[in-house]
GROMACS .gro file of C-alpha atoms in nm:
model
  191
    1MET     CA    1  -2.954   1.283  -7.559
    2GLY     CA    2  -2.898   0.999  -7.342
    3CYS     CA    3  -3.017   0.925  -6.995
    4PRO     CA    4  -2.776   0.993  -6.718
    5ALA     CA    5  -2.626   0.681  -6.576
    6VAL     CA    6  -2.799   0.561  -6.265
    7PRO     CA    7  -2.557   0.427  -6.011
    8ASP     CA    8  -2.594   0.066  -5.918
    9LEU     CA    9  -2.775   0.069  -5.579
   10ASP     CA   10  -2.661  -0.281  -5.498
   11ARG     CA   11  -2.304  -0.152  -5.485
   12PHE     CA   12  -2.408   0.112  -5.226
   13ASP     CA   13  -2.590  -0.150  -5.022
   14ASP     CA   14  -2.279  -0.367  -5.029
   15LEU     CA   15  -2.080  -0.069  -4.898
   16LEU     CA   16  -2.336   0.045  -4.637
   17VAL     CA   17  -2.362  -0.289  -4.460
   18PRO     CA   18  -1.996  -0.298  -4.351
   19LEU     CA   19  -2.011   0.073  -4.262
   20ALA     CA   20  -2.320   0.013  -4.050
   21TRP     CA   21  -2.147  -0.278  -3.876
   22ALA     CA   22  -1.837  -0.067  -3.817
   23ALA     CA   23  -2.044   0.224  -3.681
   24GLY     CA   24  -2.236  -0.014  -3.455
   25GLY     CA   25  -1.911  -0.168  -3.332
   26ILE     CA   26  -1.764   0.173  -3.260
   27ALA     CA   27  -2.082   0.273  -3.074
   28VAL     CA   28  -2.062  -0.043  -2.861
   29VAL     CA   29  -1.692   0.016  -2.785
   30VAL     CA   30  -1.761   0.379  -2.688
   31ALA     CA   31  -2.055   0.274  -2.469
   32LEU     CA   32  -1.846   0.006  -2.296
   33TRP     CA   33  -1.558   0.250  -2.247
   34ARG     CA   34  -1.792   0.509  -2.092
   35LEU     CA   35  -1.945   0.243  -1.866
   36ARG     CA   36  -1.600   0.131  -1.755
   37LEU     CA   37  -1.498   0.492  -1.689
   38HIS     CA   38  -1.817   0.551  -1.489
   39LEU     CA   39  -1.762   0.236  -1.282
   40ALA     CA   40  -1.396   0.327  -1.220
   41ARG     CA   41  -1.494   0.675  -1.100
   42GLN     CA   42  -1.768   0.531  -0.881
   43ALA     CA   43  -1.522   0.282  -0.728
   44ALA     CA   44  -1.269   0.563  -0.667
   45ARG     CA   45  -1.535   0.776  -0.494
   46ARG     CA   46  -1.639   0.479  -0.279
   47ARG     CA   47  -1.277   0.400  -0.193
   48SER     CA   48  -1.219   0.765  -0.098
   49ALA     CA   49  -1.532   0.763   0.117
   50GLY     CA   50  -1.411   0.441   0.280
   51HIS     CA   51  -1.080   0.601   0.371
   52ARG     CA   52  -1.260   0.905   0.512
   53LEU     CA   53  -1.481   0.670   0.716
   54ILE     CA   54  -1.175   0.486   0.851
   55ASP     CA   55  -1.006   0.816   0.937
   56SER     CA   56  -1.320   0.934   1.117
   57LEU     CA   57  -1.333   0.609   1.315
   58LYS     CA   58  -0.968   0.658   1.413
   59ALA     CA   59  -1.038   1.016   1.517
   60TYR     CA   60  -1.336   0.900   1.722
   61SER     CA   61  -1.120   0.638   1.893
   62ALA     CA   62  -0.863   0.906   1.977
   63TRP     CA   63  -1.145   1.126   2.110
   64ILE     CA   64  -1.257   0.842   2.338
   65ASP     CA   65  -0.900   0.788   2.460
   66TRP     CA   66  -0.870   1.157   2.540
   67HIS     CA   67  -1.188   1.145   2.748
   68ARG     CA   68  -1.057   0.846   2.938
   69SER     CA   69  -0.830   1.077   3.134
   70GLU     CA   70  -1.023   1.402   3.087
   71PRO     CA   71  -1.336   1.423   3.302
   72LEU     CA   72  -1.662   1.522   3.141
   73GLN     CA   73  -1.777   1.872   3.210
   74HIS     CA   74  -2.069   1.939   3.440
   75ARG     CA   75  -2.337   1.844   3.192
   76ASP     CA   76  -2.613   1.590   3.209
   77PRO     CA   77  -2.595   1.300   2.959
   78GLU     CA   78  -2.894   1.423   2.758
   79SER     CA   79  -2.719   1.749   2.672
   80LEU     CA   80  -2.407   1.574   2.546
   81THR     CA   81  -2.387   1.560   2.170
   82ILE     CA   82  -2.200   1.301   1.976
   83PRO     CA   83  -1.847   1.401   1.882
   84ALA     CA   84  -1.789   1.546   1.536
   85ALA     CA   85  -1.587   1.241   1.424
   86LEU     CA   86  -1.875   1.007   1.512
   87ALA     CA   87  -2.126   1.235   1.339
   88HIS     CA   88  -1.902   1.227   1.033
   89VAL     CA   89  -1.903   0.844   1.046
   90VAL     CA   90  -2.284   0.850   1.036
   91GLN     CA   91  -2.289   1.095   0.742
   92ILE     CA   92  -2.043   0.891   0.537
   93LYS     CA   93  -2.231   0.570   0.616
   94ASP     CA   94  -2.559   0.727   0.506
   95ALA     CA   95  -2.412   0.856   0.180
   96HIS     CA   96  -2.192   0.566   0.073
   97PHE     CA   97  -2.227   0.258   0.294
   98PRO     CA   98  -2.589   0.197   0.402
   99GLY     CA   99  -2.498  -0.169   0.455
  100LEU     CA  100  -2.298  -0.065   0.762
  101SER     CA  101  -2.610   0.063   0.941
  102SER     CA  102  -2.630  -0.215   1.198
  103LEU     CA  103  -2.263  -0.179   1.294
  104VAL     CA  104  -2.292   0.200   1.321
  105VAL     CA  105  -2.600   0.159   1.542
  106GLU     CA  106  -2.396  -0.075   1.765
  107LEU     CA  107  -2.119   0.185   1.777
  108LEU     CA  108  -2.367   0.455   1.877
  109GLN     CA  109  -2.503   0.227   2.149
  110THR     CA  110  -2.155   0.156   2.286
  111HIS     CA  111  -2.080   0.530   2.271
  112ARG     CA  112  -2.393   0.604   2.473
  113ALA     CA  113  -2.305   0.338   2.732
  114LEU     CA  114  -1.948   0.466   2.763
  115MET     CA  115  -2.060   0.827   2.797
  116GLN     CA  116  -2.310   0.721   3.064
  117TYR     CA  117  -2.030   0.544   3.251
  118LEU     CA  118  -1.796   0.844   3.224
  119TRP     CA  119  -2.070   1.079   3.339
  120GLU     CA  120  -2.156   0.860   3.640
  121ALA     CA  121  -1.787   0.820   3.729
  122ASN     CA  122  -1.744   1.196   3.707
  123ILE     CA  123  -2.037   1.249   3.948
  124LEU     CA  124  -1.882   1.002   4.191
  125ARG     CA  125  -1.549   1.180   4.168
  126MET     CA  126  -1.708   1.520   4.227
  127SER     CA  127  -1.902   1.393   4.528
  128GLN     CA  128  -1.595   1.212   4.662
  129ALA     CA  129  -1.822   0.910   4.715
  130GLY     CA  130  -1.635   0.679   4.483
  131GLU     CA  131  -1.285   0.544   4.470
  132GLN     CA  132  -1.039   0.779   4.310
  133ARG     CA  133  -0.895   0.523   4.073
  134PRO     CA  134  -0.848   0.621   3.710
  135TYR     CA  135  -1.081   0.492   3.441
  136TYR     CA  136  -0.820   0.266   3.288
  137ALA     CA  137  -0.797   0.079   3.621
  138ASP     CA  138  -1.173   0.011   3.632
  139PRO     CA  139  -1.286  -0.328   3.496
  140ARG     CA  140  -1.623  -0.181   3.393
  141TYR     CA  141  -1.448   0.076   3.178
  142HIS     CA  142  -1.246  -0.200   3.012
  143GLN     CA  143  -1.559  -0.405   2.952
  144LEU     CA  144  -1.727  -0.108   2.779
  145ARG     CA  145  -1.416  -0.023   2.577
  146ASP     CA  146  -1.366  -0.387   2.475
  147ALA     CA  147  -1.723  -0.400   2.345
  148GLN     CA  148  -1.665  -0.073   2.162
  149ASP     CA  149  -1.332  -0.192   2.021
  150LYS     CA  150  -1.499  -0.505   1.886
  151VAL     CA  151  -1.754  -0.291   1.700
  152LEU     CA  152  -1.477  -0.062   1.573
  153ASP     CA  153  -1.274  -0.363   1.456
  154ASP     CA  154  -1.578  -0.500   1.274
  155LEU     CA  155  -1.640  -0.161   1.111
  156PHE     CA  156  -1.278  -0.129   0.998
  157LEU     CA  157  -1.275  -0.479   0.855
  158ARG     CA  158  -1.612  -0.448   0.679
  159CYS     CA  159  -1.527  -0.106   0.537
  160ARG     CA  160  -1.196  -0.236   0.398
  161GLU     CA  161  -1.383  -0.525   0.238
  162LEU     CA  162  -1.640  -0.290   0.085
  163ILE     CA  163  -1.373  -0.074  -0.077
  164GLY     CA  164  -1.184  -0.377  -0.206
  165GLU     CA  165  -0.883  -0.368   0.023
  166GLY     CA  166  -0.716  -0.666   0.183
  167PRO     CA  167  -0.824  -0.833   0.502
  168ASP     CA  168  -0.612  -0.605   0.721
  169GLN     CA  169  -0.792  -0.585   1.050
  170TRP     CA  170  -0.755  -0.302   1.296
  171HIS     CA  171  -0.653  -0.441   1.634
  172HIS     CA  172  -0.635  -0.266   1.970
  173THR     CA  173  -0.801   0.050   1.847
  174ARG     CA  174  -0.745   0.239   2.168
  175SER     CA  175  -0.370   0.182   2.145
  176ASP     CA  176  -0.320   0.378   1.825
  177PHE     CA  177  -0.137   0.663   1.992
  178GLY     CA  178   0.046   0.744   1.669
  179PHE     CA  179  -0.282   0.859   1.516
  180SER     CA  180  -0.409   1.045   1.818
  181SER     CA  181  -0.081   1.224   1.882
  182SER     CA  182   0.007   1.331   1.530
  183GLY     CA  183  -0.338   1.392   1.390
  184MET     CA  184  -0.182   1.386   1.046
  185GLU     CA  185  -0.185   1.016   0.961
  186THR     CA  186  -0.461   0.905   0.732
  187SER     CA  187  -0.574   0.577   0.589
  188THR     CA  188  -0.540   0.699   0.234
  189PRO     CA  189  -0.266   0.501   0.066
  190ALA     CA  190   0.033   0.688  -0.070
  191ALA     CA  191   0.004   0.768  -0.439
   0.00000   0.00000   0.00000
């Protein structure tokens, strides 16, 4: 009776080393692929949030334009809430773009100043104490809207930069009657 043949362990070691390297290489490739996929999905979510933010800013601008010719109701300024589009801007900023905080604060400040102006102008109109000229003929209104448009322009530009889009800058925000009249245009690029 002879002893069973013992396999040469050096041959297995010679075979295991390349297999271990191959397995390690595959693991690295899979890990890098998953990381790339995660980053691509994250960028797509951020880009989508950026387009929603831009659309909300456009909707807010249209809301402001509508109130230019539509007097505020008989409410005091403290009971006025911010419009839904502006609240949506704040929510998107909080969730996806905290770096835009200072610009959004400026926008909220210009909103407050403009609402104060519109409220005061409405009181003057109701009391017949003020001139009956429309808002768009008042230099103070234009000064407030110009300050607000500058903040909106800065927000549009910065948001586009953050989502990796070109340097297209939004000019003359209050003149975008195509957006405010159709309500269907969005900033999401066509697929």
